[in-house]
Short mmCIF file of C-alpha atoms and ligand atoms in Angstrom, two decimals:
data_model
loop_
_atom_site.label_atom_id
_atom_site.label_comp_id
_atom_site.label_asym_id
_atom_site.label_seq_id
_atom_site.Cartn_x
_atom_site.Cartn_y
_atom_site.Cartn_z
CA MET N 100 -11.85 81.60 -7.22
CA ASP N 101 -13.69 81.18 -3.94
CA ARG N 102 -16.26 78.43 -3.52
CA ARG N 103 -19.29 80.71 -3.57
CA LYS N 104 -18.16 82.45 -6.78
CA PHE N 105 -17.46 79.08 -8.38
CA LEU N 106 -20.87 77.72 -7.40
CA LYS N 107 -22.52 80.89 -8.59
CA GLY N 108 -20.77 80.70 -11.94
CA THR N 109 -21.63 77.03 -12.35
CA ALA N 110 -25.21 77.65 -11.38
CA LEU N 111 -25.56 80.59 -13.78
CA GLY N 112 -24.27 78.34 -16.53
CA LEU N 113 -26.84 75.76 -15.58
CA ILE N 114 -29.60 78.33 -15.75
CA ALA N 115 -28.52 79.23 -19.26
CA LEU N 116 -28.22 75.58 -20.26
CA SER N 117 -31.35 74.30 -18.67
CA SER N 118 -33.52 77.39 -19.26
CA PRO N 119 -35.79 76.99 -16.23
CA ILE N 120 -39.31 76.32 -17.34
CA SER N 121 -42.45 75.87 -15.30
CA ILE N 122 -45.07 73.51 -16.68
CA SER N 123 -48.60 74.12 -15.44
CA ALA N 124 -51.07 71.31 -14.72
CA ALA N 125 -52.61 72.10 -18.12
CA GLY N 126 -49.22 71.46 -19.78
CA GLU N 127 -48.44 75.11 -20.60
CA ALA N 128 -44.74 75.98 -20.39
CA THR N 129 -43.63 79.28 -18.88
CA ARG N 130 -40.02 80.44 -19.30
CA LEU N 131 -38.85 82.03 -16.09
CA VAL N 132 -36.91 85.24 -15.75
CA PRO N 133 -35.26 84.85 -12.32
CA LYS N 134 -35.76 87.85 -10.02
CA ARG N 135 -32.60 88.90 -8.16
CA GLY N 136 -32.69 88.63 -4.38
CA ARG N 137 -35.82 86.44 -4.55
CA LEU N 138 -36.56 82.71 -4.53
CA ASN N 139 -37.43 81.57 -8.06
CA LEU N 140 -39.17 78.20 -8.44
CA SER N 141 -39.36 76.18 -11.66
CA PHE N 142 -40.43 72.60 -12.34
CA LYS N 143 -40.99 70.02 -15.05
CA PRO N 144 -42.55 66.52 -15.23
CA TYR N 145 -40.24 63.52 -15.64
CA GLU N 146 -41.25 59.88 -16.03
CA LEU N 147 -39.06 57.41 -14.16
CA LYS N 148 -38.53 54.13 -16.02
CA LEU N 149 -38.09 51.13 -13.73
CA ARG N 150 -35.44 48.48 -14.42
CA HIS N 151 -37.81 45.69 -13.37
CA SER N 152 -41.56 45.85 -13.03
CA PHE N 153 -42.28 46.68 -9.38
CA ASN N 154 -44.66 44.14 -7.83
CA LEU N 155 -46.17 44.78 -4.41
CA ALA N 156 -48.94 43.05 -2.50
CA LYS N 157 -51.55 45.41 -3.91
CA TYR N 158 -50.35 46.36 -7.45
CA SER N 159 -47.59 46.30 -10.07
CA ARG N 160 -46.05 49.01 -12.31
CA THR N 161 -43.16 49.77 -14.76
CA THR N 162 -42.93 53.57 -14.45
CA THR N 163 -43.29 56.20 -11.72
CA PRO N 164 -44.43 59.78 -12.40
CA ASP N 165 -42.01 62.39 -11.08
CA VAL N 166 -41.58 66.18 -11.10
CA LEU N 167 -38.12 67.80 -11.04
CA VAL N 168 -37.85 71.14 -9.25
CA GLN N 169 -35.30 73.96 -9.24
CA LEU N 170 -35.15 76.75 -6.70
CA GLU N 171 -32.90 79.61 -7.75
CA TYR N 172 -31.56 82.45 -5.62
CA ASP N 173 -29.02 84.95 -6.97
CA GLY N 174 -27.66 82.49 -9.51
CA ILE N 175 -27.39 79.49 -7.16
CA ILE N 176 -29.70 76.56 -7.91
CA GLY N 177 -31.10 74.03 -5.47
CA TYR N 178 -32.53 70.81 -6.87
CA GLY N 179 -35.60 68.98 -5.64
CA GLU N 180 -37.95 66.26 -6.73
CA ALA N 181 -41.44 64.87 -6.15
CA SER N 182 -41.92 61.16 -6.81
CA MET N 183 -45.50 59.90 -6.94
CA PRO N 184 -46.07 56.17 -6.57
CA PRO N 185 -49.84 55.84 -7.22
CA TYR N 186 -50.85 54.76 -3.71
CA LEU N 187 -49.84 58.16 -2.30
CA GLY N 188 -52.66 59.81 -4.27
CA GLU N 189 -50.54 62.47 -5.98
CA SER N 190 -49.93 62.82 -9.72
CA ILE N 191 -47.93 64.99 -12.11
CA ALA N 192 -51.06 67.12 -12.57
CA SER N 193 -51.65 67.56 -8.83
CA VAL N 194 -47.98 68.37 -8.12
CA CYS N 195 -47.77 70.90 -11.00
CA GLU N 196 -51.05 72.46 -9.87
CA PHE N 197 -49.75 72.76 -6.29
CA LEU N 198 -46.35 74.16 -7.33
CA GLY N 199 -48.09 76.57 -9.71
CA LYS N 200 -49.98 78.07 -6.75
CA LEU N 201 -46.80 78.93 -4.85
CA ASP N 202 -45.37 82.42 -4.86
CA LEU N 203 -41.90 81.92 -3.42
CA SER N 204 -40.66 85.18 -4.95
CA GLN N 205 -42.22 86.89 -1.89
CA PHE N 206 -39.23 85.57 0.09
CA THR N 207 -36.01 87.57 -0.03
CA ASP N 208 -34.11 85.55 2.62
CA PRO N 209 -33.80 81.83 1.80
CA PHE N 210 -32.56 81.10 5.35
CA ARG N 211 -36.05 81.65 6.79
CA ILE N 212 -36.73 77.92 6.45
CA GLU N 213 -39.52 77.79 9.05
CA GLU N 214 -41.38 80.71 7.49
CA ILE N 215 -40.95 79.50 3.90
CA LEU N 216 -41.96 75.89 4.59
CA ALA N 217 -44.89 76.94 6.82
CA TYR N 218 -46.14 79.01 3.88
CA VAL N 219 -45.71 76.06 1.47
CA ASP N 220 -47.56 73.78 3.91
CA SER N 221 -50.41 76.29 4.27
CA VAL N 222 -51.22 76.58 0.57
CA ALA N 223 -53.20 73.30 0.46
CA PRO N 224 -53.54 70.20 2.67
CA ASN N 225 -51.87 66.89 1.75
CA ASN N 226 -49.66 67.26 -1.41
CA ARG N 227 -46.78 65.80 0.61
CA ALA N 228 -44.53 64.89 -2.34
CA ALA N 229 -45.09 68.32 -3.91
CA LYS N 230 -44.13 69.96 -0.60
CA ALA N 231 -41.11 67.67 -0.30
CA SER N 232 -39.83 68.80 -3.71
CA VAL N 233 -39.68 72.43 -2.53
CA ASP N 234 -38.18 71.47 0.85
CA ILE N 235 -35.42 69.42 -0.80
CA ALA N 236 -34.60 72.19 -3.30
CA LEU N 237 -34.50 74.74 -0.46
CA HIS N 238 -32.12 72.57 1.58
CA ASP N 239 -29.91 72.05 -1.48
CA LEU N 240 -29.86 75.78 -2.14
CA LEU N 241 -29.02 76.70 1.49
CA GLY N 242 -26.32 74.05 1.74
CA LYS N 243 -24.73 75.43 -1.43
CA ILE N 244 -24.87 79.00 -0.11
CA MET N 245 -23.18 77.80 3.12
CA GLY N 246 -20.82 75.52 1.17
CA GLN N 247 -21.68 72.52 3.39
CA PRO N 248 -23.62 69.27 3.10
CA TRP N 249 -26.65 68.93 5.38
CA TYR N 250 -25.31 66.04 7.47
CA LYS N 251 -22.53 68.44 8.57
CA ILE N 252 -24.91 71.33 9.18
CA TRP N 253 -26.94 68.96 11.39
CA GLY N 254 -23.73 67.92 13.16
CA LEU N 255 -23.94 64.25 12.17
CA SER N 256 -21.02 61.82 11.79
CA PRO N 257 -20.99 60.24 8.31
CA GLU N 258 -19.32 57.02 9.50
CA LYS N 259 -22.47 56.29 11.52
CA ALA N 260 -24.53 55.88 8.33
CA PRO N 261 -25.80 52.28 8.15
CA ASN N 262 -25.67 49.73 5.36
CA THR N 263 -28.53 50.12 2.92
CA SER N 264 -30.80 47.25 1.99
CA PHE N 265 -31.48 46.30 -1.60
CA THR N 266 -35.09 45.44 -2.47
CA ILE N 267 -36.07 42.11 -3.99
CA GLY N 268 -39.67 42.48 -5.23
CA ILE N 269 -42.32 39.78 -5.51
CA ASP N 270 -41.54 37.86 -8.72
CA THR N 271 -40.97 34.45 -10.30
CA ALA N 272 -38.32 32.18 -8.72
CA GLU N 273 -36.03 32.73 -11.71
CA VAL N 274 -36.24 36.55 -11.49
CA VAL N 275 -35.80 36.46 -7.70
CA ARG N 276 -32.58 34.42 -8.08
CA LYS N 277 -31.35 36.94 -10.69
CA LYS N 278 -32.15 39.86 -8.39
CA VAL N 279 -30.24 38.20 -5.51
CA ASP N 280 -27.23 37.99 -7.85
CA GLU N 281 -27.65 41.67 -8.78
CA ALA N 282 -27.76 42.51 -5.07
CA ALA N 283 -24.32 40.96 -4.45
CA PRO N 284 -22.73 44.30 -3.32
CA TYR N 285 -25.38 44.82 -0.61
CA LYS N 286 -24.98 43.42 2.90
CA VAL N 287 -28.71 43.57 3.69
CA LEU N 288 -31.62 42.47 1.49
CA LYS N 289 -35.21 43.63 1.68
CA VAL N 290 -38.14 41.56 0.52
CA LYS N 291 -41.64 42.69 -0.30
CA MET N 292 -44.25 40.26 0.99
CA GLY N 293 -47.98 39.98 1.43
CA LEU N 294 -48.84 37.34 -1.18
CA ASP N 295 -49.45 33.59 -0.74
CA ASN N 296 -45.87 32.62 -1.63
CA ASP N 297 -44.11 34.67 1.09
CA LYS N 298 -42.23 31.70 2.58
CA GLU N 299 -41.25 30.43 -0.85
CA LEU N 300 -39.67 33.83 -1.63
CA VAL N 301 -37.53 33.69 1.54
CA GLU N 302 -36.59 30.05 0.86
CA ILE N 303 -35.39 30.98 -2.65
CA ILE N 304 -33.25 33.80 -1.24
CA ARG N 305 -31.94 31.56 1.56
CA SER N 306 -30.92 28.94 -1.04
CA LYS N 307 -28.48 31.58 -2.38
CA THR N 308 -27.39 33.71 0.60
CA ASP N 309 -27.38 34.03 4.42
CA ARG N 310 -27.32 37.84 4.38
CA PRO N 311 -29.85 39.46 6.78
CA ILE N 312 -33.27 40.25 5.33
CA CYS N 313 -35.59 43.17 6.11
CA VAL N 314 -39.20 42.20 5.52
CA ASP N 315 -41.85 44.57 4.18
CA ALA N 316 -45.33 43.05 4.18
CA ASN N 317 -46.92 46.24 2.76
CA GLN N 318 -50.09 45.68 4.87
CA GLY N 319 -50.45 42.26 3.27
CA TRP N 320 -51.22 40.11 6.35
CA ASP N 321 -54.86 40.51 7.40
CA ASP N 322 -54.88 37.97 10.21
CA LYS N 323 -52.89 38.71 13.40
CA GLU N 324 -52.32 35.01 14.22
CA LYS N 325 -50.91 34.40 10.75
CA ALA N 326 -48.78 37.56 11.07
CA LEU N 327 -47.35 36.31 14.40
CA GLU N 328 -46.61 32.89 12.94
CA MET N 329 -44.78 34.62 10.06
CA CYS N 330 -42.76 36.79 12.48
CA HIS N 331 -41.54 33.67 14.34
CA TRP N 332 -40.77 31.87 11.08
CA LEU N 333 -38.84 34.90 9.73
CA ALA N 334 -36.94 35.40 13.02
CA GLU N 335 -35.53 31.87 12.62
CA ARG N 336 -34.24 32.82 9.17
CA ASN N 337 -32.08 35.84 10.06
CA CYS N 338 -34.66 38.53 9.32
CA LEU N 339 -34.13 41.89 11.07
CA PHE N 340 -37.64 43.39 11.36
CA VAL N 341 -41.08 43.40 9.76
CA GLU N 342 -42.37 46.58 8.17
CA GLN N 343 -46.14 47.24 8.08
CA PRO N 344 -47.25 43.63 8.59
CA MET N 345 -50.96 44.45 8.87
CA PRO N 346 -53.34 46.98 7.29
CA LYS N 347 -52.65 50.43 8.73
CA GLU N 348 -56.21 50.67 10.13
CA LYS N 349 -55.68 47.55 12.32
CA ILE N 350 -53.98 49.39 15.17
CA ASP N 351 -55.14 47.13 18.04
CA GLU N 352 -54.18 43.97 16.13
CA THR N 353 -50.77 45.46 15.34
CA ALA N 354 -50.26 46.36 19.01
CA TRP N 355 -51.20 42.73 19.90
CA LEU N 356 -48.63 41.51 17.37
CA ARG N 357 -45.94 43.90 18.63
CA GLU N 358 -46.35 42.52 22.19
CA ARG N 359 -45.63 38.97 20.98
CA SER N 360 -43.36 39.31 17.94
CA PRO N 361 -39.69 38.31 18.28
CA LEU N 362 -38.93 40.87 15.53
CA PRO N 363 -39.40 44.66 15.75
CA ILE N 364 -42.57 45.89 14.02
CA ILE N 365 -42.02 49.03 11.94
CA ALA N 366 -44.68 51.50 10.72
CA ASP N 367 -44.62 52.60 7.09
CA GLU N 368 -48.04 53.19 5.45
CA PHE N 369 -49.43 53.91 8.95
CA LEU N 370 -47.35 57.03 9.30
CA GLN N 371 -46.73 60.14 7.26
CA ARG N 372 -45.69 63.24 9.22
CA LEU N 373 -44.43 64.43 12.60
CA PRO N 374 -47.69 64.09 14.64
CA ASP N 375 -48.02 60.47 13.43
CA VAL N 376 -44.86 59.46 15.33
CA LEU N 377 -46.69 59.67 18.67
CA ARG N 378 -49.61 57.62 17.29
CA ALA N 379 -47.18 55.01 15.97
CA LYS N 380 -45.69 54.58 19.44
CA GLU N 381 -48.97 52.84 20.51
CA ALA N 382 -48.56 49.90 18.14
CA TYR N 383 -45.09 49.89 16.59
CA ASP N 384 -41.47 49.55 17.69
CA GLY N 385 -40.21 51.94 15.06
CA ILE N 386 -40.99 54.14 12.07
CA ASN N 387 -39.99 54.28 8.42
CA ILE N 388 -39.35 57.92 7.45
CA LYS N 389 -39.58 58.82 3.76
CA LEU N 390 -39.17 62.35 2.41
CA MET N 391 -42.18 62.00 0.07
CA LYS N 392 -44.37 61.29 3.11
CA SER N 393 -42.79 63.71 5.61
CA THR N 394 -42.93 66.73 3.23
CA GLY N 395 -39.14 66.73 3.05
CA MET N 396 -35.94 66.95 5.08
CA HIS N 397 -37.00 69.58 7.62
CA GLU N 398 -39.82 67.49 9.09
CA ALA N 399 -37.99 64.18 8.53
CA TYR N 400 -35.20 65.41 10.82
CA LYS N 401 -37.74 66.35 13.51
CA MET N 402 -39.43 62.93 13.15
CA ALA N 403 -36.11 61.14 13.65
CA VAL N 404 -35.34 63.22 16.76
CA LEU N 405 -38.83 62.62 18.23
CA ALA N 406 -38.79 58.88 17.52
CA ARG N 407 -35.35 58.58 19.15
CA SER N 408 -36.54 60.48 22.20
CA LEU N 409 -39.47 58.04 22.50
CA GLY N 410 -37.05 55.09 22.38
CA MET N 411 -38.26 53.98 18.96
CA LYS N 412 -36.26 52.47 16.12
CA VAL N 413 -35.80 54.64 13.04
CA MET N 414 -35.62 53.49 9.47
CA LEU N 415 -35.02 55.71 6.46
CA GLY N 416 -36.75 54.73 3.23
CA CYS N 417 -37.49 56.18 -0.17
CA MET N 418 -39.76 55.79 -3.17
CA THR N 419 -38.56 54.91 -6.64
CA GLU N 420 -36.91 58.29 -7.23
CA THR N 421 -33.76 59.78 -8.75
CA SER N 422 -30.48 60.30 -6.90
CA CYS N 423 -31.79 63.81 -6.08
CA ALA N 424 -34.32 62.77 -3.41
CA VAL N 425 -32.30 59.69 -2.40
CA SER N 426 -29.23 61.86 -1.74
CA ALA N 427 -31.36 64.31 0.24
CA ALA N 428 -32.63 61.44 2.44
CA ALA N 429 -29.08 60.11 2.79
CA GLN N 430 -28.08 63.30 4.67
CA LEU N 431 -30.14 61.90 7.59
CA ALA N 432 -28.63 58.41 7.40
CA PRO N 433 -26.25 58.81 10.39
CA MET N 434 -29.36 59.25 12.62
CA VAL N 435 -31.06 55.97 11.74
CA ASP N 436 -30.84 52.25 12.55
CA TRP N 437 -31.61 50.98 9.07
CA ALA N 438 -31.51 52.56 5.62
CA ASP N 439 -33.46 51.45 2.59
CA LEU N 440 -32.12 53.92 0.06
CA ASP N 441 -32.10 51.99 -3.19
CA GLY N 442 -34.84 53.90 -5.07
CA ASN N 443 -32.35 55.42 -7.54
CA LEU N 444 -30.89 51.99 -8.30
CA LEU N 445 -34.30 50.70 -9.35
CA ILE N 446 -34.68 53.23 -12.20
CA ALA N 447 -33.02 53.21 -15.64
CA ASN N 448 -33.02 56.98 -16.30
CA ASP N 449 -31.49 58.64 -13.23
CA CYS N 450 -30.75 62.28 -14.13
CA PHE N 451 -28.56 63.08 -11.07
CA ASP N 452 -25.19 61.96 -9.78
CA GLY N 453 -25.37 61.75 -6.00
CA MET N 454 -25.11 59.50 -2.96
CA LYS N 455 -23.16 56.30 -3.59
CA ILE N 456 -23.38 52.97 -1.85
CA VAL N 457 -19.81 51.88 -1.15
CA ASP N 458 -19.32 48.34 0.14
CA GLY N 459 -23.04 48.20 0.95
CA LYS N 460 -22.93 51.38 3.07
CA VAL N 461 -24.54 54.80 2.55
CA THR N 462 -21.51 57.02 1.83
CA LEU N 463 -21.74 60.79 2.25
CA THR N 464 -19.40 63.24 0.53
CA ASP N 465 -18.32 66.86 1.05
CA ARG N 466 -20.48 68.10 -1.81
CA PRO N 467 -22.64 70.96 -0.44
CA GLY N 468 -26.41 70.88 -0.02
CA ILE N 469 -27.89 67.48 -0.77
CA GLY N 470 -24.73 66.45 -2.63
CA VAL N 471 -25.96 66.08 -6.20
CA LEU N 472 -24.95 67.17 -9.68
CA PRO N 473 -27.39 67.03 -12.61
CA ILE N 474 -26.30 64.63 -15.36
MG1 MG Q 524 -42.78 49.82 3.13
#
């Protein structure tokens, strides 16, 4: 049996098993009858349960709302996902409302990526995670039709994928020590900062390991002098870079810091989509690309190319999300300096098998599309 027939058969089975259902913002379920030769979109809400409560400078939480998406074309299914950490301003209701407005059955050729995604983008402003879910499902679908993973379609070399960092959130000393033990397989750690005990957190980690640390201040340092002092202190303790040290609005202060910091300064909350890369160049050494901000893989790839051409560093991040969106992001990993793709490891109810971290490194396989199988 050739690959396409096999995939088609598998996918048809999945349709029968999973009975694609669309849930509207009002919670009404609609069973879909896929139209042949058309793109058929379905989606359902899914609550991600976190292994540990997630504590950042500005809030804490134990779950993340999520919407799982399927895009079907002639019996082949592409999978996508929208993950909505609260600070992004999207919710299950807003994502379902946005997806409910889309009429993708108007498209008979799934390879018209530009046309399809321009249409999705035009339906309403913002809604970046909702748009990403369709983009990811479309890439998965196309990769399956072509029988190739996206890193190959983009011509990337999988051995160039970097190590991924493992995030140690703000927590009690006892929990931080436990998390450092859990992170034993990872060669790079990432710490979330922006509270009063930032140095204490690094000291606790340094009492257990010398592994390099990526620092994410999540806009937590208001004062540029204090931020600079922290950058020097962190540089002496084998830290690699500082992500979003200051509030995103403080562009001049961040530029001042970038001129003086011994560590690269990376934009995260400051930047969302492609046009933001040029703005980031004014105050930052590099950018953190996340699919839920960039509206998916198509624009994320363009952002990485643009940032590289501007001589900027590129980091690839994620939200707390299943292996679906993490594996989609991983297809870009060979293009970036640093990867922070641990979102799937932070949840207890992952519903996809996908990208694996082997010996601390993002490891890409020959599975087509985004490289996932539903569990
Ligand atoms: Mg960040």
